[in-house]
Short mmCIF file of N, CA and C in Angstrom, two decimals:
data_model
loop_
_atom_site.label_atom_id
_atom_site.label_comp_id
_atom_site.label_asym_id
_atom_site.label_seq_id
_atom_site.Cartn_x
_atom_site.Cartn_y
_atom_site.Cartn_z
N MET A 327 5.44 -0.31 -10.19
CA MET A 327 4.72 0.92 -9.90
C MET A 327 3.36 0.58 -9.31
N ILE A 328 3.04 1.20 -8.22
CA ILE A 328 1.78 0.89 -7.54
C ILE A 328 0.56 1.35 -8.34
N GLU A 329 0.74 2.31 -9.23
CA GLU A 329 -0.37 2.79 -10.07
C GLU A 329 -0.97 1.67 -10.91
N ASN A 330 -0.18 0.66 -11.21
CA ASN A 330 -0.64 -0.47 -12.02
C ASN A 330 -1.49 -1.46 -11.22
N HIS A 331 -1.66 -1.23 -9.92
CA HIS A 331 -2.34 -2.20 -9.05
C HIS A 331 -3.64 -1.67 -8.46
N ILE A 332 -4.21 -0.62 -9.05
CA ILE A 332 -5.49 -0.10 -8.54
C ILE A 332 -6.54 -1.20 -8.65
N GLY A 333 -7.27 -1.40 -7.54
CA GLY A 333 -8.29 -2.45 -7.49
C GLY A 333 -7.75 -3.81 -7.10
N GLN A 334 -6.46 -3.91 -6.85
CA GLN A 334 -5.86 -5.20 -6.52
C GLN A 334 -5.35 -5.20 -5.08
N THR A 335 -5.09 -6.40 -4.58
CA THR A 335 -4.49 -6.55 -3.25
C THR A 335 -3.00 -6.76 -3.43
N VAL A 336 -2.22 -5.95 -2.72
CA VAL A 336 -0.77 -6.03 -2.79
C VAL A 336 -0.17 -6.02 -1.39
N GLN A 337 1.03 -6.52 -1.31
CA GLN A 337 1.82 -6.39 -0.09
C GLN A 337 2.84 -5.30 -0.34
N ILE A 338 2.95 -4.34 0.58
CA ILE A 338 3.95 -3.29 0.42
C ILE A 338 4.93 -3.34 1.59
N ILE A 339 6.13 -2.95 1.29
CA ILE A 339 7.12 -2.68 2.33
C ILE A 339 7.21 -1.16 2.36
N TYR A 340 6.98 -0.59 3.54
CA TYR A 340 6.75 0.84 3.67
C TYR A 340 7.60 1.43 4.78
N ASN A 341 8.15 2.60 4.53
CA ASN A 341 8.91 3.34 5.52
C ASN A 341 7.99 4.40 6.11
N ASP A 342 7.52 4.23 7.35
CA ASP A 342 6.53 5.14 7.91
C ASP A 342 7.14 6.46 8.39
N ARG A 343 6.28 7.34 8.92
CA ARG A 343 6.73 8.68 9.34
C ARG A 343 7.83 8.64 10.39
N LYS A 344 7.82 7.60 11.21
CA LYS A 344 8.83 7.46 12.27
C LYS A 344 10.06 6.72 11.79
N LYS A 345 10.12 6.49 10.46
CA LYS A 345 11.23 5.79 9.81
C LYS A 345 11.30 4.31 10.20
N ASN A 346 10.17 3.75 10.58
CA ASN A 346 10.09 2.32 10.84
C ASN A 346 9.66 1.61 9.56
N ILE A 347 10.25 0.46 9.30
CA ILE A 347 9.87 -0.35 8.14
C ILE A 347 8.71 -1.24 8.55
N SER A 348 7.65 -1.23 7.76
CA SER A 348 6.53 -2.12 8.04
C SER A 348 6.09 -2.81 6.76
N ILE A 349 5.48 -3.97 6.94
CA ILE A 349 4.93 -4.72 5.81
C ILE A 349 3.42 -4.68 5.97
N ARG A 350 2.74 -4.23 4.92
CA ARG A 350 1.29 -4.08 4.97
C ARG A 350 0.64 -4.80 3.80
N LEU A 351 -0.49 -5.39 4.06
CA LEU A 351 -1.32 -5.98 3.01
C LEU A 351 -2.45 -4.99 2.76
N ILE A 352 -2.52 -4.46 1.54
CA ILE A 352 -3.49 -3.40 1.25
C ILE A 352 -4.27 -3.69 -0.04
N GLN A 353 -5.47 -3.12 -0.12
CA GLN A 353 -6.24 -3.09 -1.36
C GLN A 353 -6.12 -1.67 -1.88
N VAL A 354 -5.51 -1.51 -3.03
CA VAL A 354 -5.26 -0.18 -3.59
C VAL A 354 -6.57 0.38 -4.17
N LEU A 355 -6.97 1.55 -3.67
CA LEU A 355 -8.21 2.19 -4.13
C LEU A 355 -7.91 3.25 -5.18
N SER A 356 -6.88 4.07 -4.95
CA SER A 356 -6.50 5.10 -5.93
C SER A 356 -5.09 5.56 -5.67
N VAL A 357 -4.49 6.15 -6.70
CA VAL A 357 -3.16 6.75 -6.59
C VAL A 357 -3.25 8.12 -7.24
N ARG A 358 -2.96 9.17 -6.45
CA ARG A 358 -3.06 10.52 -6.97
C ARG A 358 -2.20 11.47 -6.14
N ASN A 359 -1.53 12.36 -6.83
CA ASN A 359 -0.72 13.39 -6.17
C ASN A 359 0.28 12.80 -5.16
N GLY A 360 0.88 11.68 -5.53
CA GLY A 360 1.90 11.08 -4.67
C GLY A 360 1.35 10.34 -3.46
N LYS A 361 0.04 10.12 -3.42
CA LYS A 361 -0.60 9.44 -2.29
C LYS A 361 -1.33 8.20 -2.79
N VAL A 362 -1.23 7.13 -2.02
CA VAL A 362 -1.97 5.90 -2.30
C VAL A 362 -3.08 5.81 -1.27
N ARG A 363 -4.31 5.82 -1.74
CA ARG A 363 -5.45 5.60 -0.86
C ARG A 363 -5.77 4.11 -0.94
N ALA A 364 -5.88 3.49 0.23
CA ALA A 364 -6.03 2.04 0.26
C ALA A 364 -6.81 1.62 1.49
N PHE A 365 -7.32 0.39 1.41
CA PHE A 365 -7.85 -0.24 2.61
C PHE A 365 -6.77 -1.17 3.10
N CYS A 366 -6.28 -0.91 4.30
CA CYS A 366 -5.20 -1.71 4.88
C CYS A 366 -5.80 -2.93 5.56
N LEU A 367 -5.54 -4.11 4.99
CA LEU A 367 -6.04 -5.35 5.57
C LEU A 367 -5.31 -5.68 6.86
N SER A 368 -4.09 -5.20 7.01
CA SER A 368 -3.32 -5.44 8.22
C SER A 368 -3.92 -4.71 9.41
N ALA A 369 -4.41 -3.47 9.18
CA ALA A 369 -5.00 -2.66 10.25
C ALA A 369 -6.52 -2.70 10.24
N ASN A 370 -7.10 -3.32 9.18
CA ASN A 370 -8.55 -3.38 8.98
C ASN A 370 -9.17 -1.98 9.00
N ALA A 371 -8.52 -1.05 8.27
CA ALA A 371 -8.97 0.34 8.23
C ALA A 371 -8.43 1.04 6.99
N PRO A 372 -9.11 2.11 6.56
CA PRO A 372 -8.57 2.88 5.43
C PRO A 372 -7.27 3.57 5.82
N ARG A 373 -6.36 3.68 4.87
CA ARG A 373 -5.07 4.33 5.12
C ARG A 373 -4.63 5.08 3.87
N VAL A 374 -3.75 6.06 4.07
CA VAL A 374 -3.13 6.79 2.97
C VAL A 374 -1.62 6.62 3.13
N PHE A 375 -0.95 6.24 2.04
CA PHE A 375 0.49 6.02 2.05
C PHE A 375 1.15 6.96 1.05
N ASN A 376 2.32 7.49 1.39
CA ASN A 376 3.10 8.29 0.46
C ASN A 376 3.80 7.36 -0.52
N VAL A 377 3.65 7.63 -1.81
CA VAL A 377 4.29 6.80 -2.83
C VAL A 377 5.79 6.74 -2.61
N GLU A 378 6.41 7.87 -2.27
CA GLU A 378 7.86 7.93 -2.08
C GLU A 378 8.34 7.04 -0.95
N SER A 379 7.47 6.71 0.00
CA SER A 379 7.86 5.90 1.15
C SER A 379 7.65 4.41 0.94
N ILE A 380 7.09 4.03 -0.20
CA ILE A 380 6.90 2.61 -0.51
C ILE A 380 8.19 2.06 -1.10
N ILE A 381 8.76 1.09 -0.44
CA ILE A 381 10.03 0.50 -0.84
C ILE A 381 9.83 -0.59 -1.88
N ASP A 382 8.78 -1.41 -1.70
CA ASP A 382 8.53 -2.51 -2.62
C ASP A 382 7.05 -2.83 -2.65
N VAL A 383 6.59 -3.35 -3.78
CA VAL A 383 5.19 -3.75 -3.98
C VAL A 383 5.18 -5.15 -4.58
N GLU A 384 4.36 -6.02 -4.02
CA GLU A 384 4.22 -7.38 -4.57
C GLU A 384 2.74 -7.71 -4.69
N LEU A 385 2.31 -8.10 -5.87
CA LEU A 385 0.93 -8.47 -6.11
C LEU A 385 0.61 -9.77 -5.37
N ILE A 386 -0.53 -9.77 -4.69
CA ILE A 386 -1.00 -10.98 -4.01
C ILE A 386 -2.01 -11.64 -4.95
N LYS A 387 -1.74 -12.86 -5.32
CA LYS A 387 -2.62 -13.57 -6.24
C LYS A 387 -3.90 -13.98 -5.52
N GLN A 388 -5.02 -13.71 -6.19
CA GLN A 388 -6.33 -14.07 -5.65
C GLN A 388 -6.72 -15.44 -6.18
N HIS A 389 -7.21 -16.29 -5.31
CA HIS A 389 -7.65 -17.63 -5.71
C HIS A 389 -9.13 -17.61 -6.02
N ALA A 390 -9.52 -18.21 -7.12
CA ALA A 390 -10.94 -18.24 -7.51
C ALA A 390 -11.67 -19.37 -6.85
#
């Protein structure tokens, strides 16, 4: 569940509005009302993702 990753960097597999599958590296800022607000490192810009369209979530380990 992406709600468990607020404040973390994750890789998501996402089905976009055009039904294209994309892989995004994002920093999860908040999850509310079925929407994930995040900073997309892939696009270097803020983005909003529909929770229902996220196929998979993988935590990216941060190195100290």
